[in-house]
Structures are given as C-alpha cells and as structure tokens.
mmCIF file of C-alpha atoms in Angstrom:
data_model
loop_
_atom_site.group_PDB
_atom_site.id
_atom_site.type_symbol
_atom_site.label_atom_id
_atom_site.label_comp_id
_atom_site.label_asym_id
_atom_site.label_seq_id
_atom_site.Cartn_x
_atom_site.Cartn_y
_atom_site.Cartn_z
ATOM 1 C CA MET A 175 0.000 0.000 0.000
ATOM 2 C CA ILE A 176 2.876 2.346 0.847
ATOM 3 C CA ALA A 177 4.451 1.630 -2.529
ATOM 4 C CA PHE A 178 1.105 2.273 -4.269
ATOM 5 C CA LEU A 179 0.595 5.640 -2.574
ATOM 6 C CA THR A 180 4.159 6.661 -3.276
ATOM 7 C CA SER A 181 3.814 5.845 -6.952
ATOM 8 C CA CYS A 182 0.666 7.999 -7.211
ATOM 9 C CA GLN A 183 2.142 11.071 -5.579
ATOM 10 C CA GLU A 184 2.800 12.870 -8.871
ATOM 11 C CA GLU A 185 -0.599 11.829 -10.266
ATOM 12 C CA LEU A 186 -2.310 13.747 -7.432
ATOM 13 C CA ASP A 187 -0.585 17.016 -8.279
ATOM 14 C CA LEU A 188 -3.385 19.505 -9.051
ATOM 15 C CA ASP A 189 -1.186 22.007 -10.891
ATOM 16 C CA ASN A 190 -1.893 22.209 -14.615
ATOM 17 C CA PRO A 191 1.445 21.542 -16.381
ATOM 18 C CA ASN A 192 0.132 23.288 -19.525
ATOM 19 C CA ALA A 193 -0.904 26.508 -17.791
ATOM 20 C CA PHE A 194 1.131 29.679 -18.223
ATOM 21 C CA SER A 195 2.263 31.572 -15.157
ATOM 22 C CA LEU A 196 1.574 35.303 -14.937
ATOM 23 C CA GLU A 197 5.240 36.035 -15.652
ATOM 24 C CA GLU A 198 5.162 33.844 -18.771
ATOM 25 C CA LEU A 199 1.953 35.445 -20.035
ATOM 26 C CA LEU A 200 3.382 38.930 -19.645
ATOM 27 C CA GLN A 201 6.232 37.942 -21.931
ATOM 28 C CA THR A 202 4.116 36.438 -24.716
ATOM 29 C CA ALA A 203 2.885 38.490 -27.686
ATOM 30 C CA ASP A 204 -0.795 38.067 -26.823
ATOM 31 C CA GLY A 205 -0.393 37.655 -23.061
ATOM 32 C CA PHE A 206 -2.566 40.643 -22.160
ATOM 33 C CA GLU A 207 -5.326 39.398 -24.449
ATOM 34 C CA LEU A 208 -5.249 36.014 -22.704
ATOM 35 C CA LEU A 209 -5.314 37.717 -19.310
ATOM 36 C CA ALA A 210 -8.321 39.793 -20.392
ATOM 37 C CA VAL A 211 -10.151 36.653 -21.507
ATOM 38 C CA GLY A 212 -9.389 35.205 -18.086
ATOM 39 C CA VAL A 213 -11.087 38.170 -16.412
ATOM 40 C CA MET A 214 -14.212 37.652 -18.535
ATOM 41 C CA ASP A 215 -14.151 33.916 -17.801
ATOM 42 C CA SER A 216 -14.082 34.735 -14.100
ATOM 43 C CA TYR A 217 -16.991 37.173 -14.430
ATOM 44 C CA GLN A 218 -19.143 34.447 -16.016
ATOM 45 C CA LYS A 219 -19.553 32.917 -12.566
ATOM 46 C CA ILE A 220 -21.001 36.054 -10.958
ATOM 47 C CA PRO A 221 -24.564 36.176 -12.395
ATOM 48 C CA ALA A 222 -25.438 32.835 -10.763
ATOM 49 C CA ASN A 223 -25.955 34.493 -7.384
ATOM 50 C CA GLU A 224 -26.673 38.053 -8.437
ATOM 51 C CA PHE A 225 -30.389 37.631 -8.994
ATOM 52 C CA LEU A 226 -30.936 36.256 -5.488
ATOM 53 C CA LEU A 227 -29.194 39.108 -3.703
ATOM 54 C CA ILE A 228 -30.504 41.920 -5.895
ATOM 55 C CA ASP A 229 -33.752 41.321 -7.809
ATOM 56 C CA LEU A 230 -35.370 38.583 -5.713
ATOM 57 C CA ARG A 231 -35.379 40.871 -2.695
ATOM 58 C CA SER A 232 -37.180 43.606 -4.614
ATOM 59 C CA ASP A 233 -40.942 44.084 -4.662
ATOM 60 C CA ASP A 234 -41.243 42.790 -8.250
ATOM 61 C CA SER A 235 -40.102 39.179 -7.936
ATOM 62 C CA ARG A 236 -40.652 36.378 -5.420
ATOM 63 C CA ALA A 237 -39.881 32.695 -4.917
ATOM 64 C CA ASN A 238 -42.544 30.064 -4.327
ATOM 65 C CA ALA A 239 -42.833 28.604 -0.844
ATOM 66 C CA GLN A 240 -41.485 25.186 -1.849
ATOM 67 C CA ASN A 241 -38.190 26.390 -3.289
ATOM 68 C CA GLY A 242 -35.504 25.717 -0.668
ATOM 69 C CA VAL A 243 -33.850 28.730 0.927
ATOM 70 C CA TYR A 244 -35.034 31.175 -1.742
ATOM 71 C CA PRO A 245 -38.170 32.268 0.157
ATOM 72 C CA ASP A 246 -35.908 33.091 3.124
ATOM 73 C CA VAL A 247 -33.709 35.228 0.873
ATOM 74 C CA ASP A 248 -36.819 36.909 -0.500
ATOM 75 C CA ALA A 249 -37.969 37.690 3.057
ATOM 76 C CA TYR A 250 -34.532 38.978 4.169
ATOM 77 C CA ASN A 251 -34.127 36.002 6.512
ATOM 78 C CA MET A 252 -30.616 35.061 5.398
ATOM 79 C CA ASP A 253 -28.207 33.661 7.981
ATOM 80 C CA THR A 254 -24.421 33.462 8.044
ATOM 81 C CA ASN A 255 -24.476 29.985 6.497
ATOM 82 C CA ASN A 256 -26.025 31.172 3.243
ATOM 83 C CA GLY A 257 -23.676 30.029 0.495
ATOM 84 C CA ASP A 258 -25.071 32.324 -2.177
ATOM 85 C CA ALA A 259 -24.050 35.466 -0.314
ATOM 86 C CA ALA A 260 -20.554 34.110 0.293
ATOM 87 C CA THR A 261 -20.154 32.892 -3.293
ATOM 88 C CA TYR A 262 -21.244 36.208 -4.779
ATOM 89 C CA TRP A 263 -18.689 37.963 -2.566
ATOM 90 C CA SER A 264 -15.821 35.602 -3.450
ATOM 91 C CA ASN A 265 -16.582 35.471 -7.203
ATOM 92 C CA ASN A 266 -16.556 39.264 -7.476
ATOM 93 C CA TYR A 267 -13.259 39.510 -5.628
ATOM 94 C CA ALA A 268 -11.767 36.689 -7.704
ATOM 95 C CA THR A 269 -12.558 38.716 -10.829
ATOM 96 C CA ILE A 270 -11.098 41.833 -9.211
ATOM 97 C CA PHE A 271 -7.892 39.894 -8.483
ATOM 98 C CA ARG A 272 -7.542 38.961 -12.152
ATOM 99 C CA ALA A 273 -8.291 42.518 -13.268
ATOM 100 C CA ASN A 274 -5.666 43.870 -10.885
ATOM 101 C CA SER A 275 -3.112 41.460 -12.355
ATOM 102 C CA ILE A 276 -3.487 43.367 -15.624
ATOM 103 C CA ILE A 277 -3.638 46.829 -14.060
ATOM 104 C CA ASP A 278 -0.535 46.274 -11.919
ATOM 105 C CA ASN A 279 1.404 45.350 -15.068
ATOM 106 C CA ARG A 280 -0.262 47.836 -17.431
ATOM 107 C CA PHE A 281 3.024 49.546 -18.363
ATOM 108 C CA LEU A 282 4.146 46.319 -20.025
ATOM 109 C CA ALA A 283 1.135 46.129 -22.358
ATOM 110 C CA PRO A 284 1.942 46.502 -26.090
ATOM 111 C CA GLU A 285 0.252 49.339 -27.941
ATOM 112 C CA GLU A 286 -2.188 47.018 -29.711
ATOM 113 C CA TYR A 287 -3.403 45.611 -26.378
ATOM 114 C CA GLN A 288 -3.997 48.871 -24.508
ATOM 115 C CA TYR A 289 -7.741 48.176 -24.657
ATOM 116 C CA THR A 290 -7.240 45.208 -22.309
ATOM 117 C CA ILE A 291 -6.209 47.683 -19.611
ATOM 118 C CA GLY A 292 -9.485 49.525 -20.143
ATOM 119 C CA GLU A 293 -11.343 46.222 -19.854
ATOM 120 C CA ALA A 294 -9.559 45.481 -16.578
ATOM 121 C CA TYR A 295 -10.510 48.865 -15.090
ATOM 122 C CA PHE A 296 -14.073 48.282 -16.350
ATOM 123 C CA PHE A 297 -14.399 44.940 -14.570
ATOM 124 C CA ARG A 298 -12.749 46.213 -11.389
ATOM 125 C CA ALA A 299 -15.268 49.040 -11.239
ATOM 126 C CA LEU A 300 -18.213 46.799 -12.158
ATOM 127 C CA CYS A 301 -17.381 44.162 -9.536
ATOM 128 C CA HIS A 302 -17.039 46.761 -6.783
ATOM 129 C CA PHE A 303 -20.297 48.285 -8.045
ATOM 130 C CA ASN A 304 -21.920 44.873 -7.559
ATOM 131 C CA LEU A 305 -20.439 44.506 -4.097
ATOM 132 C CA VAL A 306 -21.293 47.917 -2.693
ATOM 133 C CA ARG A 307 -24.931 47.553 -3.727
ATOM 134 C CA ALA A 308 -25.215 44.098 -2.176
ATOM 135 C CA TYR A 309 -23.139 44.579 1.005
ATOM 136 C CA ARG A 310 -22.677 48.366 1.468
ATOM 137 C CA ASN A 311 -19.337 48.658 3.340
ATOM 138 C CA VAL A 312 -16.730 46.711 1.348
ATOM 139 C CA PRO A 313 -12.947 46.761 0.801
ATOM 140 C CA TYR A 314 -11.878 48.401 -2.447
ATOM 141 C CA LEU A 315 -8.978 46.359 -3.789
ATOM 142 C CA ASP A 316 -6.934 48.498 -6.182
ATOM 143 C CA LYS A 317 -3.894 46.200 -6.340
ATOM 144 C CA VAL A 318 -2.994 42.526 -6.172
ATOM 145 C CA ILE A 319 -2.794 41.441 -2.547
ATOM 146 C CA ASP A 320 -1.378 38.227 -1.114
ATOM 147 C CA ILE A 321 -4.317 36.655 0.709
ATOM 148 C CA ASN A 322 -1.925 35.193 3.295
ATOM 149 C CA SER A 323 -0.400 38.544 4.213
ATOM 150 C CA ASN A 324 -1.212 40.682 7.224
ATOM 151 C CA GLU A 325 -2.348 43.419 4.837
ATOM 152 C CA ALA A 326 -5.052 41.157 3.446
ATOM 153 C CA SER A 327 -6.379 40.128 6.841
ATOM 154 C CA ASN A 328 -6.581 43.750 7.993
ATOM 155 C CA TYR A 329 -7.688 45.429 4.774
ATOM 156 C CA PRO A 330 -10.242 48.121 5.673
ATOM 157 C CA GLN A 331 -13.856 48.238 4.590
ATOM 158 C CA LEU A 332 -14.889 51.592 3.179
ATOM 159 C CA PRO A 333 -18.240 53.376 3.479
ATOM 160 C CA PRO A 334 -20.347 53.404 0.290
ATOM 161 C CA SER A 335 -19.561 57.036 -0.519
ATOM 162 C CA GLU A 336 -15.816 56.297 -0.696
ATOM 163 C CA VAL A 337 -16.372 53.081 -2.641
ATOM 164 C CA TYR A 338 -18.394 54.986 -5.237
ATOM 165 C CA GLU A 339 -15.654 57.602 -5.590
ATOM 166 C CA LYS A 340 -13.217 54.858 -6.538
ATOM 167 C CA ILE A 341 -15.760 53.146 -8.826
ATOM 168 C CA ILE A 342 -16.310 56.414 -10.672
ATOM 169 C CA GLN A 343 -12.570 56.966 -11.061
ATOM 170 C CA ASP A 344 -12.053 53.444 -12.419
ATOM 171 C CA PHE A 345 -14.859 53.827 -14.953
ATOM 172 C CA ARG A 346 -13.345 57.147 -16.065
ATOM 173 C CA THR A 347 -9.960 55.484 -16.544
ATOM 174 C CA SER A 348 -11.637 52.637 -18.409
ATOM 175 C CA ILE A 349 -13.258 55.099 -20.821
ATOM 176 C CA ALA A 350 -9.887 56.676 -21.570
ATOM 177 C CA PHE A 351 -8.284 53.325 -22.468
ATOM 178 C CA LEU A 352 -11.325 52.090 -24.417
ATOM 179 C CA ASN A 353 -11.750 55.315 -26.391
ATOM 180 C CA GLY A 354 -11.850 54.614 -30.100
ATOM 181 C CA GLY A 355 -11.849 50.856 -29.601
ATOM 182 C CA PRO A 356 -14.278 48.410 -31.213
ATOM 183 C CA GLN A 357 -17.900 48.345 -30.050
ATOM 184 C CA ASN A 358 -18.326 44.730 -28.996
ATOM 185 C CA ARG A 359 -21.348 43.864 -26.864
ATOM 186 C CA TYR A 360 -19.628 40.729 -25.605
ATOM 187 C CA ARG A 361 -16.727 42.734 -24.178
ATOM 188 C CA PRO A 362 -16.383 46.031 -22.315
ATOM 189 C CA SER A 363 -16.487 49.073 -24.583
ATOM 190 C CA GLU A 364 -16.287 52.825 -24.262
ATOM 191 C CA GLY A 365 -20.056 53.137 -24.587
ATOM 192 C CA ALA A 366 -20.723 50.509 -21.929
ATOM 193 C CA ALA A 367 -18.283 52.205 -19.558
ATOM 194 C CA ILE A 368 -19.996 55.581 -20.070
ATOM 195 C CA CYS A 369 -23.435 54.078 -19.373
ATOM 196 C CA LEU A 370 -22.261 52.314 -16.219
ATOM 197 C CA LEU A 371 -20.436 55.419 -15.040
ATOM 198 C CA ALA A 372 -23.739 57.292 -15.342
ATOM 199 C CA LYS A 373 -25.438 54.532 -13.372
ATOM 200 C CA ALA A 374 -22.781 54.818 -10.657
ATOM 201 C CA PHE A 375 -23.440 58.560 -10.396
ATOM 202 C CA LEU A 376 -27.153 57.812 -9.969
ATOM 203 C CA SER A 377 -26.618 54.967 -7.458
ATOM 204 C CA GLN A 378 -24.237 56.637 -5.001
ATOM 205 C CA PRO A 379 -25.579 57.854 -1.629
ATOM 206 C CA ASN A 380 -25.845 61.406 -2.982
ATOM 207 C CA PRO A 381 -26.812 60.985 -6.645
ATOM 208 C CA ASN A 382 -25.221 63.340 -9.145
ATOM 209 C CA TYR A 383 -27.962 63.812 -11.710
ATOM 210 C CA THR A 384 -26.110 66.510 -13.645
ATOM 211 C CA GLU A 385 -23.070 64.315 -14.389
ATOM 212 C CA ALA A 386 -25.287 61.358 -15.270
ATOM 213 C CA GLU A 387 -27.361 63.466 -17.642
ATOM 214 C CA LEU A 388 -24.284 64.781 -19.432
ATOM 215 C CA LEU A 389 -22.859 61.289 -19.855
ATOM 216 C CA LEU A 390 -26.078 59.786 -21.153
ATOM 217 C CA ALA A 391 -26.641 62.748 -23.461
ATOM 218 C CA SER A 392 -23.263 61.983 -25.048
ATOM 219 C CA VAL A 393 -24.394 58.391 -25.634
ATOM 220 C CA ILE A 394 -27.591 59.590 -27.289
ATOM 221 C CA GLU A 395 -25.773 62.133 -29.436
ATOM 222 C CA ASN A 396 -23.247 59.513 -30.567
ATOM 223 C CA LYS A 397 -25.646 56.587 -30.785
ATOM 224 C CA GLU A 398 -24.568 55.777 -34.332
ATOM 225 C CA SER A 399 -20.929 55.302 -33.346
ATOM 226 C CA PHE A 400 -21.814 53.414 -30.166
ATOM 227 C CA GLY A 401 -24.523 51.398 -31.893
ATOM 228 C CA TYR A 402 -27.134 51.962 -29.173
ATOM 229 C CA ASP A 403 -30.769 52.880 -29.640
ATOM 230 C CA LEU A 404 -34.158 52.172 -28.117
ATOM 231 C CA LEU A 405 -36.216 49.646 -30.029
ATOM 232 C CA THR A 406 -39.423 51.327 -31.159
ATOM 233 C CA ILE A 407 -41.722 51.525 -34.148
ATOM 234 C CA ASP A 408 -43.300 54.557 -35.764
ATOM 235 C CA ARG A 409 -46.968 54.579 -36.646
ATOM 236 C CA ASP A 410 -46.065 54.962 -40.308
ATOM 237 C CA ASP A 411 -44.139 51.654 -40.187
ATOM 238 C CA ALA A 412 -46.735 49.719 -38.203
ATOM 239 C CA VAL A 413 -48.763 46.839 -39.647
ATOM 240 C CA ASN A 414 -52.553 47.009 -40.119
ATOM 241 C CA PHE A 415 -53.824 43.673 -38.846
ATOM 242 C CA LEU A 416 -57.486 44.381 -39.664
ATOM 243 C CA PHE A 417 -59.210 46.600 -42.174
ATOM 244 C CA ASP A 418 -60.637 49.631 -40.425
ATOM 245 C CA ALA A 419 -62.118 52.053 -42.873
ATOM 246 C CA ASP A 420 -61.467 55.758 -42.545
ATOM 247 C CA PRO A 421 -64.807 57.533 -41.891
ATOM 248 C CA ASN A 422 -63.820 60.172 -44.429
ATOM 249 C CA ASP A 423 -62.641 57.685 -47.060
ATOM 250 C CA PRO A 424 -63.884 54.055 -46.880
ATOM 251 C CA THR A 425 -61.030 52.889 -49.126
ATOM 252 C CA VAL A 426 -58.352 53.939 -46.635
ATOM 253 C CA ASN A 427 -57.258 51.488 -43.932
ATOM 254 C CA VAL A 428 -56.808 53.347 -40.632
ATOM 255 C CA LEU A 429 -54.324 52.082 -38.042
ATOM 256 C CA THR A 430 -56.227 51.853 -34.756
ATOM 257 C CA THR A 431 -54.766 52.477 -31.314
ATOM 258 C CA GLU A 432 -55.091 48.777 -30.469
ATOM 259 C CA GLU A 433 -53.225 47.760 -33.611
ATOM 260 C CA TYR A 434 -50.440 50.236 -32.944
ATOM 261 C CA ARG A 435 -50.092 48.937 -29.386
ATOM 262 C CA ALA A 436 -49.852 45.396 -30.752
ATOM 263 C CA ASN A 437 -47.063 46.521 -33.090
ATOM 264 C CA GLN A 438 -45.273 48.108 -30.142
ATOM 265 C CA ALA A 439 -45.675 44.933 -28.062
ATOM 266 C CA ILE A 440 -44.046 42.834 -30.791
ATOM 267 C CA THR A 441 -41.179 45.314 -31.024
ATOM 268 C CA PHE A 442 -40.836 45.495 -27.235
ATOM 269 C CA ALA A 443 -40.511 41.701 -27.000
ATOM 270 C CA LYS A 444 -37.510 41.831 -29.346
ATOM 271 C CA ILE A 445 -35.591 43.562 -26.540
ATOM 272 C CA PHE A 446 -35.689 40.183 -24.769
ATOM 273 C CA GLY A 447 -34.868 38.235 -27.917
ATOM 274 C CA ASN A 448 -38.470 37.048 -28.290
ATOM 275 C CA GLU A 449 -40.426 36.672 -31.509
ATOM 276 C CA PHE A 450 -44.210 36.697 -31.741
ATOM 277 C CA THR A 451 -46.098 33.961 -33.556
ATOM 278 C CA GLY A 452 -49.841 34.371 -33.942
ATOM 279 C CA GLU A 453 -52.361 36.951 -35.033
ATOM 280 C CA PHE A 454 -54.285 39.970 -33.892
ATOM 281 C CA SER A 455 -57.634 38.953 -32.440
ATOM 282 C CA SER A 456 -60.624 40.739 -33.911
ATOM 283 C CA ASP A 457 -62.688 39.742 -30.856
ATOM 284 C CA ASN A 458 -60.708 41.319 -28.019
ATOM 285 C CA LEU A 459 -58.430 43.517 -30.195
ATOM 286 C CA ARG A 460 -55.235 42.067 -28.706
ATOM 287 C CA LEU A 461 -52.444 39.785 -29.813
ATOM 288 C CA ASP A 462 -53.474 36.139 -29.775
ATOM 289 C CA GLY A 463 -50.431 33.874 -29.953
ATOM 290 C CA THR A 464 -47.104 33.065 -28.289
ATOM 291 C CA PHE A 465 -43.662 34.562 -27.862
ATOM 292 C CA SER A 466 -40.621 32.339 -28.357
ATOM 293 C CA ASN A 467 -36.876 32.855 -28.410
ATOM 294 C CA ASN A 468 -35.151 33.919 -31.621
ATOM 295 C CA GLU A 469 -31.368 33.995 -31.242
ATOM 296 C CA GLY A 470 -31.096 36.448 -34.100
ATOM 297 C CA LEU A 471 -32.879 39.090 -32.010
ATOM 298 C CA GLU A 472 -30.873 38.629 -28.819
ATOM 299 C CA ILE A 473 -28.006 41.045 -29.369
ATOM 300 C CA ASN A 474 -29.929 44.138 -30.359
ATOM 301 C CA GLU A 475 -29.342 47.880 -30.162
ATOM 302 C CA GLU A 476 -30.581 48.112 -26.563
ATOM 303 C CA ILE A 477 -27.897 45.764 -25.214
ATOM 304 C CA ILE A 478 -24.801 47.636 -24.069
ATOM 305 C CA PHE A 479 -22.856 44.739 -22.522
ATOM 306 C CA SER A 480 -23.543 41.022 -22.309
ATOM 307 C CA ILE A 481 -21.706 38.058 -20.798
ATOM 308 C CA PRO A 482 -21.470 35.326 -23.446
ATOM 309 C CA TYR A 483 -22.105 31.648 -22.802
ATOM 310 C CA GLU A 484 -22.305 28.732 -25.164
ATOM 311 C CA ALA A 485 -25.793 27.245 -25.441
ATOM 312 C CA ILE A 486 -26.811 23.665 -26.191
ATOM 313 C CA ASN A 487 -30.155 21.867 -26.217
ATOM 314 C CA THR A 488 -31.087 19.291 -23.598
ATOM 315 C CA ASP A 489 -34.323 17.290 -23.490
ATOM 316 C CA ASN A 490 -35.697 19.333 -26.379
ATOM 317 C CA VAL A 491 -35.633 22.438 -24.192
ATOM 318 C CA ALA A 492 -33.355 25.320 -25.107
ATOM 319 C CA SER A 493 -31.130 25.557 -22.066
ATOM 320 C CA SER A 494 -27.801 27.235 -21.561
ATOM 321 C CA GLN A 495 -25.611 24.430 -20.245
ATOM 322 C CA SER A 496 -22.277 24.933 -21.912
ATOM 323 C CA GLY A 497 -21.062 21.351 -22.050
ATOM 324 C CA LEU A 498 -17.554 22.741 -21.542
ATOM 325 C CA ASP A 499 -16.850 20.733 -18.363
ATOM 326 C CA ASP A 500 -16.527 23.958 -16.408
ATOM 327 C CA GLN A 501 -18.534 23.275 -13.271
ATOM 328 C CA VAL A 502 -18.840 26.840 -12.030
ATOM 329 C CA GLU A 503 -19.634 28.234 -15.449
ATOM 330 C CA THR A 504 -22.254 25.521 -16.031
ATOM 331 C CA ASP A 505 -23.878 26.312 -12.677
ATOM 332 C CA ALA A 506 -24.078 29.989 -13.612
ATOM 333 C CA GLU A 507 -25.738 29.226 -16.912
ATOM 334 C CA GLY A 508 -28.148 26.688 -15.460
ATOM 335 C CA PHE A 509 -29.249 29.099 -12.759
ATOM 336 C CA SER A 510 -29.659 31.787 -15.373
ATOM 337 C CA ASN A 511 -31.923 29.463 -17.321
ATOM 338 C CA ALA A 512 -34.088 28.993 -14.220
ATOM 339 C CA MET A 513 -34.950 32.682 -14.391
ATOM 340 C CA THR A 514 -36.536 32.277 -17.803
ATOM 341 C CA ALA A 515 -39.565 30.825 -19.536
ATOM 342 C CA SER A 516 -37.504 27.768 -20.476
ATOM 343 C CA GLY A 517 -37.021 26.742 -16.868
ATOM 344 C CA PRO A 518 -39.917 28.047 -14.765
ATOM 345 C CA SER A 519 -40.499 24.913 -12.690
ATOM 346 C CA ASN A 520 -37.960 26.069 -10.115
ATOM 347 C CA GLY A 521 -40.314 28.823 -9.037
ATOM 348 C CA VAL A 522 -37.534 31.326 -8.408
ATOM 349 C CA ASN A 523 -38.648 34.296 -10.457
ATOM 350 C CA VAL A 524 -42.391 34.633 -9.908
ATOM 351 C CA ALA A 525 -44.088 37.983 -10.394
ATOM 352 C CA THR A 526 -45.433 39.488 -7.170
ATOM 353 C CA LEU A 527 -49.047 40.496 -6.790
ATOM 354 C CA ASP A 528 -47.895 44.112 -6.366
ATOM 355 C CA LEU A 529 -46.237 44.003 -9.774
ATOM 356 C CA LEU A 530 -49.199 42.306 -11.405
ATOM 357 C CA SER A 531 -51.541 44.937 -10.023
ATOM 358 C CA LEU A 532 -49.584 47.530 -12.032
ATOM 359 C CA MET A 533 -48.621 45.428 -15.047
ATOM 360 C CA THR A 534 -51.969 44.391 -16.509
ATOM 361 C CA PRO A 535 -53.151 44.041 -20.120
ATOM 362 C CA GLU A 536 -55.265 47.146 -19.619
ATOM 363 C CA LEU A 537 -52.708 49.345 -17.850
ATOM 364 C CA GLN A 538 -49.677 48.178 -19.840
ATOM 365 C CA PRO A 539 -50.955 46.859 -23.173
ATOM 366 C CA VAL A 540 -47.536 47.235 -24.796
ATOM 367 C CA ARG A 541 -45.345 45.701 -22.111
ATOM 368 C CA PHE A 542 -47.602 43.024 -20.649
ATOM 369 C CA ASP A 543 -47.664 40.417 -23.439
ATOM 370 C CA GLY A 544 -43.927 40.684 -24.038
ATOM 371 C CA THR A 545 -43.104 40.483 -20.332
ATOM 372 C CA PHE A 546 -45.214 37.809 -18.673
ATOM 373 C CA ARG A 547 -45.898 34.165 -19.292
ATOM 374 C CA SER A 548 -48.365 32.181 -17.171
ATOM 375 C CA ILE A 549 -47.731 28.455 -16.699
ATOM 376 C CA THR A 550 -50.690 27.746 -14.433
ATOM 377 C CA VAL A 551 -53.305 25.116 -15.114
ATOM 378 C CA ILE A 552 -55.856 27.917 -15.333
ATOM 379 C CA ALA A 553 -54.262 29.824 -18.170
ATOM 380 C CA ASP A 554 -56.230 33.025 -17.554
ATOM 381 C CA ASP A 555 -55.252 33.248 -13.884
ATOM 382 C CA ILE A 556 -52.208 35.493 -14.166
ATOM 383 C CA LEU A 557 -52.038 35.949 -10.393
ATOM 384 C CA ASN A 558 -50.833 32.392 -9.864
ATOM 385 C CA ASP A 559 -47.169 31.613 -10.642
ATOM 386 C CA THR A 560 -46.677 34.079 -13.457
ATOM 387 C CA PHE A 561 -43.131 34.065 -14.842
ATOM 388 C CA ASN A 562 -41.325 36.419 -17.145
ATOM 389 C CA SER A 563 -41.286 35.531 -20.822
ATOM 390 C CA LYS A 564 -37.539 35.929 -21.162
ATOM 391 C CA TYR A 565 -35.908 32.973 -22.817
ATOM 392 C CA HIS A 566 -32.308 31.823 -22.581
ATOM 393 C CA LEU A 567 -30.597 34.670 -24.490
ATOM 394 C CA LEU A 568 -27.640 32.375 -25.229
ATOM 395 C CA GLY A 569 -27.492 31.630 -21.526
ATOM 396 C CA LYS A 570 -26.931 35.167 -20.343
ATOM 397 C CA PRO A 571 -30.144 36.857 -19.192
ATOM 398 C CA MET A 572 -28.543 37.302 -15.783
ATOM 399 C CA GLY A 573 -25.365 38.736 -17.245
ATOM 400 C CA THR A 574 -26.797 41.322 -19.593
ATOM 401 C CA ILE A 575 -26.841 45.089 -19.154
ATOM 402 C CA GLY A 576 -29.237 46.995 -21.375
ATOM 403 C CA LEU A 577 -30.688 50.414 -21.966
ATOM 404 C CA PHE A 578 -34.235 49.431 -20.965
#
C-alpha cells in the first residue's frame, strides 16, 4: 500500500502543467489578451448568485414557498451559512484579483493591447459596483494582494460614498483606455463604460444627476458610433392587422390604437430576444399567440454589454448548459436558465401580486404580453405563478446590461 501511494504522488498534483504563469503570459505576444479573456471567464460565474441578492429581494419578484432557501432570501431572513451570499462575494473579488493582475502590469502592455487595460478597469469598477450595492461597506482592492499577508487580513472596509468615488474613477480610466476601440457587446467598450459610469453617479448615496445626464446625453448624441438605440416603431411603419375604414374615405385602412399597441408589443418583445407567432384577435383587439426565443434578435441595439455563454439543447428544451466541463460556469448558466420561460419549474422568479396589479393588459398593453408568461393550469389566472417571458438569451439573461 505504501508503494502504491508513493507511486501515485505525482498523479495527485493539481497544478496544470500546460498553464502559463503570470510572468510567462506577460512575456508572450498576446499575453494581455489572454489575461483579459481570463477576467471575462471569471466574471461568467457572478450572475449565478446576483439575482438572489438583488432582484429577488425587490418588490417585483418572489420565490414560491417550496423552493428551498429562496423564500428566506426573499424575506430577508438570510443567515451566516447562506452560500449564495458568500459565493457572490468571493466570485466578485476573484474577478477583481484577475483585473488587478493586468492593471498592476499595465506599463508592459503593447500598444495594440492597450484596450485590455481599459477592460480590466471596467471589470474592477463593475465588480465593486456589484459589491457595494449588495453589502454596502466593502474593501476596495486596487492592487494585487497576497491573501496570506497581514495586509489582506486587515484590509479596511470603506463606506459606500468612498467606494463609489473609486468606482467612478475606475470607470473614467476605463473610458480613456477604451476610447476609439471596437464596439463589442460581448466585451467592455467605451459606450458601456460611459453608461455604467452614469449609473454609478445615480446609485451613489448622494446621486449626481447633472453628471449622469451629461454622460447619457453623449451616448444619445453619438448613438450611431456606439450602436445603441431604443427599439421602437413609428406609426407609419406599423402593420394594419385588420381593415378599419377611414370615416372620411372608406377605401383607406386606418391604423387603430389597439393595432399600434400590438405593433409596439411585438417590437418590445424583441428587446428580450423574443419573436411573436400568432395573429391579432378581432374579438378582443389584442395579440393572440405566443412569444418564443429567436437567437437572431438577442443582441440588439438596446444591449450595451452582455456576458457570453455557449448554449446547447437538452431534453428538447433550449437551455444554456455549456457542455464545456466547467462546473462553475455551467452552474451559472443553469441558474440563469431557471430565471426564464424555459425553466420556470424552479419557481424562483415569480411575479409578485404588487407588480401584477400595475402590469396588466389594460394598464400596460404594450409591455404586458412581451413580459409575462403564465404556466398555471388555469391559463387566464395570471395571479398564480406568473413568470417572465424571457428565454435563454444564449445563456446570459442574468449577465446582460441593457438600456431598458
């Protein structure tokens, strides 16, 4: 037995012999690009817990009573053993560590990879933005720290106002490095950094509306270069579903208010990557059909930044399990899928009665059909387990930042 264990000693070594060290990456031609990809890979793990700590505790979403610890999270009854809170904390700081590895060595970056420095500042700011909203007082790590050092064990937590000052500065630095770079919705860009900087100004303890307005005005004025715009449809471009004669000229087909709202609802659903199949009912003057995912609509002009995942199909249901043998990444995608119309049986993202009292077909004729999907036995009872009609969005509905 001793001989057997001795012979297996090298087999149990967990170090990857094919992995580059940080020093080796810094010396390769595309080392900074590989480091930047590593930061994005790390961020993929964050959305898995984000919904629970942010949206589920709002007054719009709830968890059903049979769904594990989620009702306790919804009711603010979390204890110190809650793994989701700890995982969200550690995953954000793991991404910050990788971003700082780039920032600390930024002076070594070749000219063609300067944008990776902007991406690193972007993710450092975004992760701290996540943390301060979820936990309030948090440490702001602006350098690589040895977790075994005395400095790490005594690193101070800062009040939210100071955290936001540093977040704002990092987003500003990110904009400078990303200026003139490609507009890629799957990676940080100048436009995304400007939008999130504006959001930081609005989210800090004392919101700065003037700065936020100036930043967002620049996005609107330069929407063609950034590629952003709100999805909408003009009346002149809308479809007449029924023939409604003009009282002054019976040969002219007039677009009614109900028809225009139906056109708007179809356009609104495209924000979520959903396509309408059906018709306009002449009986109740509303859309009569279903919304389903169309991957071609997912990355649209309202998306400013989106975390990409690889999607595959399982059991004839469009899920977002990557099949890449990356356990943490797969968990993030699977949880993301549970938030959508493809995986509603988990009962995690159920519309509250307060929300449904405001979002009704009568009060919100444009947004209702593209937003909600009832899976109850009584199809007309929207007050019972009503889920959002968001589909898998290539596995990233929980990792997408949009204009809406």
